Coordinates of C-alpha atoms in Angstrom, one line a residue:
X1062 CA -51.4 47.0 71.7
X1063 CA -49.7 47.9 68.5
X1064 CA -46.3 46.3 68.0
X1065 CA -43.7 48.7 66.7
X1066 CA -41.6 47.6 63.7
X1067 CA -37.9 48.5 64.0
X1068 CA -35.9 48.9 60.8
X1069 CA -32.3 50.3 60.6
X1070 CA -31.8 53.6 59.0
X1071 CA -30.5 52.1 55.7
X1072 CA -32.6 48.9 55.9
X1073 CA -35.0 49.9 53.2
X1074 CA -32.2 50.5 50.7
X1075 CA -30.6 47.1 51.5
X1076 CA -33.8 45.2 51.0
X1077 CA -34.4 47.1 47.7
X1078 CA -30.9 46.3 46.4
X1079 CA -31.3 42.6 47.3
X1080 CA -34.7 42.5 45.6
X1081 CA -33.2 44.0 42.4
X1082 CA -30.3 41.5 42.4
X1083 CA -32.6 38.6 42.9
X1084 CA -34.8 39.8 40.1
X1085 CA -31.8 40.1 37.7
X1086 CA -30.5 36.7 38.7
X1087 CA -33.9 35.2 38.0
X1088 CA -34.1 36.9 34.6
X1089 CA -30.7 35.7 33.7
X1090 CA -31.6 32.2 34.7
X1091 CA -34.7 32.4 32.6
X1092 CA -32.8 33.6 29.6
X1093 CA -30.3 30.7 29.9
X1094 CA -33.1 28.2 30.1
X1095 CA -34.8 29.7 27.0
X1096 CA -31.8 29.1 24.7
X1097 CA -32.9 27.3 21.5
X1098 CA -32.5 23.5 21.4
X1099 CA -29.3 22.3 19.9
X1100 CA -29.2 20.4 16.6
X1101 CA -28.8 16.6 17.0
X1102 CA -25.2 15.4 17.0
X1103 CA -25.1 12.9 14.1
X1104 CA -22.2 11.7 12.0
X1105 CA -22.4 9.9 8.7
X1106 CA -20.1 7.0 7.9
X1107 CA -17.4 8.4 5.7
X1108 CA -16.9 5.9 2.8
X1109 CA -15.5 6.4 -0.6
X1110 CA -15.8 4.3 -3.7
X1111 CA -13.3 1.5 -4.3
X1112 CA -10.5 2.2 -6.7
X1113 CA -8.8 -0.1 -9.2
X1114 CA -5.1 0.4 -9.4
X1115 CA -2.1 -1.3 -10.9
X1116 CA 1.3 -2.0 -9.4
X1117 CA 4.3 -2.7 -11.5
X1118 CA 6.1 -5.7 -10.1
X1119 CA 9.6 -7.0 -10.9
X1120 CA 10.6 -10.6 -10.4
X1121 CA 14.3 -11.2 -9.9
X1122 CA 15.9 -14.7 -9.8
X1123 CA 19.7 -14.5 -9.6
X1124 CA 21.5 -17.2 -11.5
X1125 CA 23.4 -17.9 -8.3
X1126 CA 20.2 -18.9 -6.6
X1127 CA 19.1 -21.0 -9.7
X1128 CA 22.5 -22.7 -9.7
X1129 CA 22.2 -23.5 -6.0
X1130 CA 18.8 -25.0 -6.6
X1131 CA 19.9 -27.1 -9.5
X1132 CA 23.3 -28.2 -8.1
X1133 CA 21.7 -29.3 -4.9
X1134 CA 19.4 -31.6 -6.8
X1135 CA 22.0 -32.9 -9.2
X1136 CA 24.0 -36.0 -8.1
X1137 CA 27.7 -36.2 -8.6
X1138 CA 27.4 -39.3 -10.8
X1139 CA 25.3 -38.2 -13.8
X1140 CA 25.6 -41.1 -16.1
X1141 CA 27.0 -44.7 -16.2
X1142 CA 26.9 -47.1 -19.2
X1143 CA 28.7 -50.0 -20.9
X1144 CA 28.6 -50.1 -24.7
X1145 CA 30.4 -51.2 -27.9
X1146 CA 30.7 -49.2 -31.1
X1147 CA 32.2 -51.8 -33.4
X1148 CA 31.5 -55.0 -31.6
X1149 CA 35.2 -55.5 -30.9
X1150 CA 35.8 -53.1 -28.1
X1151 CA 33.9 -52.5 -24.9
X1152 CA 33.7 -49.1 -23.3
X1153 CA 32.6 -48.5 -19.7
X1154 CA 31.8 -44.9 -19.0
X1155 CA 31.1 -43.0 -15.8
X1156 CA 30.1 -39.3 -16.1
X1157 CA 30.6 -37.1 -13.1
X1158 CA 29.8 -33.4 -12.5
X1159 CA 33.3 -31.9 -12.5
X1160 CA 32.2 -28.5 -11.1
X1161 CA 29.0 -26.7 -10.3
X1162 CA 26.6 -26.2 -13.1
X1163 CA 26.5 -22.5 -14.1
X1164 CA 24.1 -20.2 -15.9
X1165 CA 24.3 -16.9 -17.7
X1166 CA 21.8 -15.0 -19.8
X1167 CA 21.5 -13.8 -23.3
X1168 CA 18.4 -12.1 -24.5
X1169 CA 15.5 -14.4 -23.5
X1170 CA 17.7 -17.5 -23.4
X1171 CA 19.5 -19.1 -20.5
X1172 CA 22.9 -20.5 -21.4
X1173 CA 23.7 -23.5 -19.1
X1174 CA 27.2 -24.9 -18.7
X1175 CA 27.6 -28.4 -17.3
X1176 CA 31.3 -29.2 -16.5
X1177 CA 31.9 -33.0 -16.7
X1178 CA 34.6 -35.4 -15.8
X1179 CA 34.4 -38.8 -17.7
X1180 CA 36.2 -41.9 -16.7
X1181 CA 36.3 -44.6 -19.4
X1182 CA 37.5 -48.2 -19.3
X1183 CA 38.2 -49.5 -22.8
X1184 CA 38.8 -53.2 -23.5
X1185 CA 39.7 -54.7 -26.9
X1186 CA 41.7 -57.7 -28.0
X1187 CA 42.4 -58.8 -24.5
X1188 CA 43.8 -55.4 -23.8
X1189 CA 42.3 -52.9 -21.2
X1190 CA 43.0 -49.3 -20.8
X1191 CA 41.6 -46.6 -18.5
X1192 CA 41.4 -43.0 -19.3
X1193 CA 39.9 -39.8 -18.0
X1194 CA 38.9 -36.7 -19.8
X1195 CA 36.9 -33.5 -19.3
X1196 CA 34.5 -31.4 -21.3
X1197 CA 31.9 -28.7 -20.8
X1198 CA 28.4 -29.3 -22.2
X1199 CA 26.3 -26.3 -23.2
X1200 CA 22.5 -26.0 -23.3
X1201 CA 20.1 -23.2 -24.3
X1202 CA 16.9 -22.9 -22.3
X1203 CA 13.8 -20.7 -22.7
X1204 CA 11.5 -20.3 -19.7
X1205 CA 7.9 -19.4 -19.6
X1206 CA 4.9 -19.9 -17.3
X1207 CA 1.5 -21.4 -18.1
X1208 CA -1.8 -19.9 -17.0
X1209 CA -1.9 -22.6 -14.3
X1210 CA 1.4 -21.3 -12.9
X1211 CA 3.5 -24.2 -14.1
X1212 CA 7.0 -23.6 -15.2
X1213 CA 7.7 -24.6 -18.8
X1214 CA 11.4 -25.1 -19.6
X1215 CA 12.4 -25.7 -23.2
X1216 CA 16.1 -26.8 -23.4
X1217 CA 18.1 -27.7 -26.5
X1218 CA 21.7 -28.9 -26.9
X1219 CA 24.2 -26.2 -27.7
X1220 CA 27.3 -28.3 -28.4
X1221 CA 30.2 -29.1 -26.1
X1222 CA 33.9 -28.1 -25.6
X1223 CA 36.7 -30.5 -24.9
X1224 CA 38.7 -29.5 -21.8
X1225 CA 40.8 -32.7 -21.8
X1226 CA 40.4 -34.9 -24.9
X1227 CA 40.0 -38.8 -24.6
X1228 CA 43.4 -40.0 -25.8
X1229 CA 45.4 -43.0 -24.6
X1230 CA 48.7 -44.6 -25.6
X1231 CA 49.5 -48.3 -26.4
X1232 CA 53.1 -49.3 -27.2
X1233 CA 54.0 -45.7 -27.9
X1234 CA 51.1 -45.1 -30.2
X1235 CA 48.3 -42.6 -29.4
X1236 CA 44.7 -43.6 -29.9
X1237 CA 41.9 -41.0 -29.8
X1238 CA 38.3 -41.8 -28.7
X1239 CA 37.3 -38.3 -29.5
X1240 CA 35.0 -39.2 -32.4
X1241 CA 33.1 -42.2 -30.9
X1242 CA 32.8 -40.6 -27.5
X1243 CA 31.8 -37.3 -29.1
X1244 CA 29.0 -39.0 -31.1
X1245 CA 27.8 -40.6 -27.9
X1246 CA 27.8 -37.3 -26.0
X1247 CA 25.9 -35.6 -28.8
X1248 CA 23.3 -38.4 -28.6
X1249 CA 23.1 -38.1 -24.9
X1250 CA 22.8 -34.3 -24.9
X1251 CA 19.2 -34.6 -25.9
X1252 CA 18.4 -36.8 -23.0
X1253 CA 20.4 -34.5 -20.7
X1254 CA 18.3 -31.6 -22.0
X1255 CA 15.2 -33.4 -20.9
X1256 CA 16.7 -34.0 -17.5
X1257 CA 17.8 -30.4 -17.2
X1258 CA 14.2 -29.3 -18.0
X1259 CA 12.9 -31.5 -15.2
X1260 CA 15.3 -30.0 -12.7
X1261 CA 14.5 -26.4 -13.7
X1262 CA 10.7 -27.0 -13.7
X1263 CA 10.9 -28.8 -10.4
X1264 CA 13.0 -26.1 -8.7
X1265 CA 11.4 -23.0 -10.1
X1266 CA 7.9 -23.1 -8.7
X1267 CA 6.6 -19.6 -9.3
X1268 CA 3.3 -20.2 -7.5
X1269 CA 5.2 -21.0 -4.3
X1270 CA 6.7 -17.5 -4.3
X1271 CA 3.8 -15.5 -5.6
X1272 CA 1.2 -17.1 -3.2
X1273 CA 2.7 -15.5 0.0
X1274 CA 3.0 -12.2 -1.8
X1275 CA -0.6 -12.5 -3.0
X1276 CA -1.8 -13.2 0.6
X1277 CA 0.3 -10.4 2.1
X1278 CA -1.2 -7.9 -0.3
X1279 CA -4.8 -8.9 0.7
X1280 CA -5.6 -7.2 4.0
X1281 CA -6.2 -4.0 5.9
X1282 CA -3.4 -1.5 6.4
X1283 CA -3.4 1.6 8.7
X1284 CA -3.2 4.8 6.6
X1285 CA -3.4 7.3 9.5
X1286 CA -3.8 6.6 13.2
X1287 CA -4.6 10.3 13.7
X1288 CA -7.8 10.1 11.5
X1289 CA -8.5 6.4 12.1
X1290 CA -8.1 5.8 8.4
X1291 CA -7.7 2.3 7.0
X1292 CA -6.8 1.0 3.5
X1293 CA -8.5 -2.2 2.5
X1294 CA -6.6 -3.9 -0.4
X1295 CA -7.9 -6.8 -2.4
X1296 CA -5.6 -8.1 -5.3
X1297 CA -7.5 -9.2 -8.4
X1298 CA -5.2 -10.3 -11.1
X1299 CA -1.5 -10.9 -12.1
X1300 CA 0.0 -10.7 -15.6
X1301 CA 3.6 -11.6 -16.5
X1302 CA 5.9 -10.5 -19.4
X1303 CA 8.3 -12.9 -21.1
X1304 CA 11.3 -13.9 -19.1
X1305 CA 14.4 -11.9 -19.7
X1306 CA 17.8 -13.5 -19.2
X1307 CA 20.4 -10.9 -18.1
X1308 CA 24.0 -11.3 -17.2
X1309 CA 23.4 -12.1 -13.5
X1310 CA 19.9 -13.5 -13.4
X1311 CA 16.4 -13.9 -14.7
X1312 CA 14.1 -11.0 -14.7
X1313 CA 10.5 -10.5 -15.6
X1314 CA 7.9 -7.7 -15.3
X1315 CA 4.6 -8.3 -13.5
X1316 CA 1.5 -6.3 -13.4
X1317 CA -0.6 -6.6 -10.2
X1318 CA -4.1 -5.2 -10.4
X1319 CA -5.9 -4.6 -7.1
X1320 CA -8.9 -2.8 -5.6
X1321 CA -8.4 -0.5 -2.7
X1322 CA -10.9 1.3 -0.5
X1323 CA -10.3 3.9 2.3
X1324 CA -12.4 3.5 5.4
X1325 CA -12.5 6.1 8.2
X1326 CA -13.5 4.9 11.6
X1327 CA -13.3 1.5 13.1
X1328 CA -10.9 -1.0 11.6
X1329 CA -12.8 -2.9 8.9
X1330 CA -12.7 -6.6 8.4
X1331 CA -10.1 -7.9 5.9
X1332 CA -11.5 -9.2 2.6
X1333 CA -11.8 -12.9 2.3
X1334 CA -8.7 -14.6 0.8
X1335 CA -9.1 -15.7 -2.7
X1336 CA -6.9 -18.3 -4.5
X1337 CA -4.4 -17.2 -7.1
X1338 CA -6.2 -16.5 -10.4
X1339 CA -4.9 -17.8 -13.7
X1340 CA -1.7 -16.1 -14.7
X1341 CA -2.2 -13.7 -17.6
X1342 CA 0.2 -12.5 -20.3
X1343 CA 1.4 -8.9 -19.8
X1344 CA 0.8 -6.8 -22.9
X1345 CA 1.7 -3.4 -21.5
X1346 CA 3.3 -2.2 -18.3
X1347 CA 1.5 0.2 -16.0
X1348 CA 2.5 1.2 -12.5
X1349 CA 0.0 3.9 -11.8
X1350 CA -1.9 3.6 -8.5
X1351 CA -4.6 5.6 -6.8
X1352 CA -5.8 5.7 -3.2
X1353 CA -8.0 8.0 -1.1
X1354 CA -6.0 9.8 1.6
X1355 CA -7.7 11.7 4.4
X1356 CA -6.2 14.9 5.6
X1357 CA -7.8 17.3 8.2
X1358 CA -7.8 19.1 11.4
X1359 CA -9.2 17.8 14.7
X1360 CA -12.3 19.5 16.0
X1361 CA -10.5 20.1 19.3
X1362 CA -7.8 22.0 17.5
X1363 CA -10.3 23.9 15.4
X1364 CA -12.2 24.8 18.5
X1365 CA -9.1 26.0 20.3
X1366 CA -8.2 28.2 17.4
X1367 CA -11.6 29.9 17.3
X1368 CA -11.6 30.3 21.1
X1369 CA -8.1 31.9 21.1
X1370 CA -9.1 34.4 18.4
X1371 CA -12.7 35.3 19.1
X1372 CA -13.7 34.5 22.7
X1373 CA -14.1 37.9 24.4
X1374 CA -14.9 39.7 21.1
X1375 CA -18.0 42.0 21.0
X1376 CA -20.5 42.0 18.2
X1377 CA -22.7 45.1 17.9
X1378 CA -25.9 45.9 15.9
X1379 CA -27.2 49.4 16.6
X1380 CA -27.6 49.9 20.4
X1381 CA -27.4 46.2 21.1
X1382 CA -24.2 44.1 21.5
X1383 CA -23.1 40.7 22.7
X1384 CA -19.8 39.4 24.0
X1385 CA -18.5 36.0 23.0
X1386 CA -18.1 33.8 26.1
X1387 CA -17.4 30.4 24.4
X1388 CA -17.3 28.6 21.1
X1389 CA -17.8 24.9 20.4
X1390 CA -18.0 22.7 17.3
X1391 CA -19.6 19.4 16.4
X1392 CA -21.1 17.6 13.5
X1393 CA -24.7 17.1 12.5
X1394 CA -25.6 15.0 9.4
X1395 CA -22.8 16.3 7.2
X1396 CA -22.9 19.9 8.6
X1397 CA -20.6 21.6 11.0
X1398 CA -22.5 23.1 14.0
X1399 CA -20.9 26.3 15.5
X1400 CA -22.2 26.9 19.0
X1401 CA -21.8 30.5 20.2
X1402 CA -22.3 31.2 23.9
X1403 CA -22.9 34.9 24.4
X1404 CA -23.8 37.5 27.0
X1405 CA -25.0 41.0 26.7
X1406 CA -28.2 42.2 24.9
X1407 CA -28.7 38.4 24.3
X1408 CA -27.6 36.0 27.0
X1409 CA -27.5 32.4 25.9
X1410 CA -26.5 30.1 23.1
X1411 CA -27.2 30.2 19.4
X1412 CA -26.4 27.5 16.8
X1413 CA -25.2 28.1 13.3
X1414 CA -24.5 25.5 10.6
X1415 CA -22.5 25.3 7.4
X1416 CA -21.3 22.7 5.0
X1417 CA -17.5 22.1 5.1
X1418 CA -15.7 22.7 1.8
X1419 CA -12.1 22.9 0.6
X1420 CA -10.4 25.8 -1.1
X1421 CA -7.6 24.3 -3.2
X1422 CA -6.0 27.6 -3.8
X1423 CA -5.5 28.6 -0.2
X1424 CA -5.5 25.0 1.1
X1425 CA -8.1 25.7 3.7
X1426 CA -11.3 24.1 4.9
X1427 CA -14.1 26.6 5.1
X1428 CA -17.8 26.7 5.7
X1429 CA -20.1 27.5 2.9
X1430 CA -23.8 28.5 3.3
X1431 CA -23.4 29.5 6.9
X1432 CA -26.8 30.2 8.5
X1433 CA -28.6 30.0 11.8
X1434 CA -30.0 26.5 12.5
X1435 CA -33.7 26.4 11.8
X1436 CA -34.7 26.0 15.5
X1437 CA -32.3 28.8 16.5
X1438 CA -33.8 31.0 13.8
X1439 CA -37.4 30.3 14.9
X1440 CA -36.4 31.1 18.5
X1441 CA -34.6 34.4 17.7
X1442 CA -37.5 35.6 15.6
X1443 CA -39.5 35.8 18.9
X1444 CA -36.7 36.8 21.3
X1445 CA -33.7 38.5 19.6
X1446 CA -34.6 39.2 16.0
X1447 CA -31.8 41.7 15.6
X1448 CA -29.2 38.9 15.7
X1449 CA -30.7 37.5 12.5
X1450 CA -30.1 40.7 10.6
X1451 CA -26.7 41.6 12.0
X1452 CA -23.3 40.7 10.7
X1453 CA -22.8 37.7 13.1
X1454 CA -23.5 35.1 10.4
X1455 CA -21.0 36.7 8.0
X1456 CA -18.4 37.0 10.6
X1457 CA -18.6 33.3 11.6
X1458 CA -18.3 32.4 7.9
X1459 CA -15.2 34.5 7.7
X1460 CA -13.7 33.1 11.0
X1461 CA -14.2 29.4 10.2
X1462 CA -11.3 28.9 7.8
X1463 CA -8.7 26.3 8.8
X1464 CA -5.4 25.9 6.9
X1465 CA -4.3 22.4 5.9
X1466 CA -1.0 23.4 4.4
X1467 CA 1.2 21.8 7.0
X1468 CA -1.1 18.8 7.3
X1469 CA -0.9 18.2 3.6
X1470 CA 2.9 18.4 3.6
X1471 CA 3.0 15.9 6.5
X1472 CA 0.5 13.6 4.9
X1473 CA 2.5 13.4 1.7
X1474 CA 5.7 12.8 3.7
X1475 CA 4.0 10.0 5.7
X1476 CA 2.6 8.1 2.7
X1477 CA 5.9 8.4 0.8
X1478 CA 7.7 7.1 3.8
X1479 CA 5.3 4.2 4.2
X1480 CA 5.8 3.3 0.5
X1481 CA 9.6 3.5 0.7
X1482 CA 11.2 0.1 1.1
X1483 CA 8.1 -1.3 2.6
X1484 CA 8.2 -5.1 3.2
X1485 CA 4.8 -6.7 3.7
X1486 CA 6.6 -10.0 3.2
X1487 CA 10.3 -11.1 3.4
X1488 CA 10.4 -11.7 -0.4
X1489 CA 8.5 -8.5 -1.2
X1490 CA 9.9 -5.0 -1.5
X1491 CA 7.4 -2.2 -2.1
X1492 CA 8.5 1.3 -3.3
X1493 CA 6.1 4.0 -4.4
X1494 CA 5.6 7.8 -4.5
X1495 CA 2.6 10.0 -4.4
X1496 CA 2.9 12.7 -7.2
X1497 CA -0.5 14.4 -7.0
X1498 CA -3.2 15.1 -4.4
X1499 CA -6.6 16.0 -5.8
X1500 CA -9.4 17.0 -3.3
X1501 CA -12.3 14.6 -3.5
X1502 CA -14.8 15.3 -0.7
X1503 CA -15.1 16.9 2.7
X1504 CA -16.6 15.3 5.8
X1505 CA -16.9 15.3 9.5
X1506 CA -16.1 12.5 12.0
X1507 CA -16.7 12.7 15.8
X1508 CA -13.1 13.9 16.2
X1509 CA -12.0 15.5 12.9
X1510 CA -12.9 17.8 10.1
X1511 CA -11.5 15.9 7.0
X1512 CA -10.8 16.4 3.4
X1513 CA -10.4 13.2 1.4
X1514 CA -7.8 13.5 -1.4
X1515 CA -7.4 11.3 -4.4
X1516 CA -3.7 10.4 -4.2
X1517 CA -2.1 9.5 -7.5
X1518 CA 1.4 8.1 -7.9
X1519 CA 3.6 5.2 -8.9
X1520 CA 4.0 1.8 -7.2
X1521 CA 6.7 -0.7 -7.8
X1522 CA 7.1 -4.1 -6.2
X1523 CA 10.2 -6.2 -6.3
X1524 CA 9.9 -10.0 -5.8
X1525 CA 13.2 -11.7 -4.9
X1526 CA 13.2 -15.4 -5.1

C-alpha cells in the first residue's frame, strides 16, 4: 500500500520561502562571525618630563606686628642703677618704658623709637630730691638672614630727644642734670642696642614661617578631575633679596624654585619631604612658571558626535555599498581605533587606526595616517577587497576632527581661577596667571583623547608674618 502525501496548494512555495530565509540568516550569521579580530585595547601611561619653574615670593612683616612681638617681650622696667658722677652726689635711676616701642622704615634701615620715663632720686650734702623726666631713644637697625636661616640684627644708637628735661629746684634755684644723665644715657644706648638686637633676633624667626610654606608647597595637587590630572610639586631652593624697610613694614623678595610634573591617571604619591635648604642670596627676580596642562575630549563625547553625524550614512564604491550601523572608539598603544559596524555589500565590522595629532590653527584634534588595521586589511583582501580601495579611509580621516576651542577656554579659566588668591597655608597667598598655551603632545587614556599643553605664565606668592 502506497501512502499518499498531502500538501496544501501553496505548501511548496511556503517551504521554499522558509528555506531561502533560513539560508540568508545563516549567511548573515557567518558573515558576522567572520569579521576581522579587533586590535588589542592598550593604553600607555601618559607622563611628561618634569619642569623647573620659579615663583616670585614677597615677604611682608608689618611694623605693627614687629612692635607687638617686641613690646610683648619687653618689661616695663628696663633699667635700674645707683651711681655717683663726682663722688659727692648719689643718683638712683629707674628707667621705664613710657609707651610702646615703635618702628618705621627708611631705605634698608629700621628706625626704632623707645619712649622712656626715668625716675631719679638724687642725694647730696644730706639733701635728697626726686625728679622725673622723659625722653625718646632712637636706634637704627639693619636686618639680614644667614644661610642657616638665622636673623642677624645690627643696631646702632641714633641719639635721643628730651621730652621732659631732668631739672629740679632747691631754695628757688634750678639745677639741671641734663648733662650727666645725658652722658649716662649715651653710654647705655650701646648696651640697649645689643638688647634690642637680641629681642629682634629672638622674635623674627624666618625659618618658623617659611617651614610651613615649604611643606605646603611640597605635594600633589589636582589639576583636572575631568581628566584625572595631577600636579606633583617639589620645592628645591629659596633665595632672598636684601630687606627693605618701608613706611609700614619690612618687605623682601623671595625666589622659590620648584620642580613640577603632570601625571594623568591615578593620584601619584607625594614626594618625600625634604628639610629647608640653605638660604641663598637673590641676585635677580624671576616669576616665570611652566606646567603641563591636559585638555581634551572624552571618548564618549567623541563617539556620540560621530554617531550623530554619520550613523545611517551610506558609502558606495561602484555597484557595492555599505550603510553605517554603529561607530565606536578606543585606544591601542598610542593609536585611536575607529570601529565601523556596517551592513550591505559587506556585513560586519572593520577597524581603522590613526595617530591623534593637534591642529593649532583650527584648535582641533585630528587623526593622521588613518589606515585599516593590519588584521582588518588582511581579512578584507580575501573577502571585501573593494573596501580597501574605496573612499572609506579618507572619509574617516575627514570625519575624525574634534574641536577643543571651548575646552581650551575653560581650561585657561579654571587654571587662572585656581591660581587666584589660592591659600595652600594660612600665611601663604598664591596669585598667578597663564599667559600662553603651547601644544606639547597628544595621547589617549581609557576615557579621554588628550592634548597636553605647556602652560606658561607668572606666579607670585605673598608670605604674611
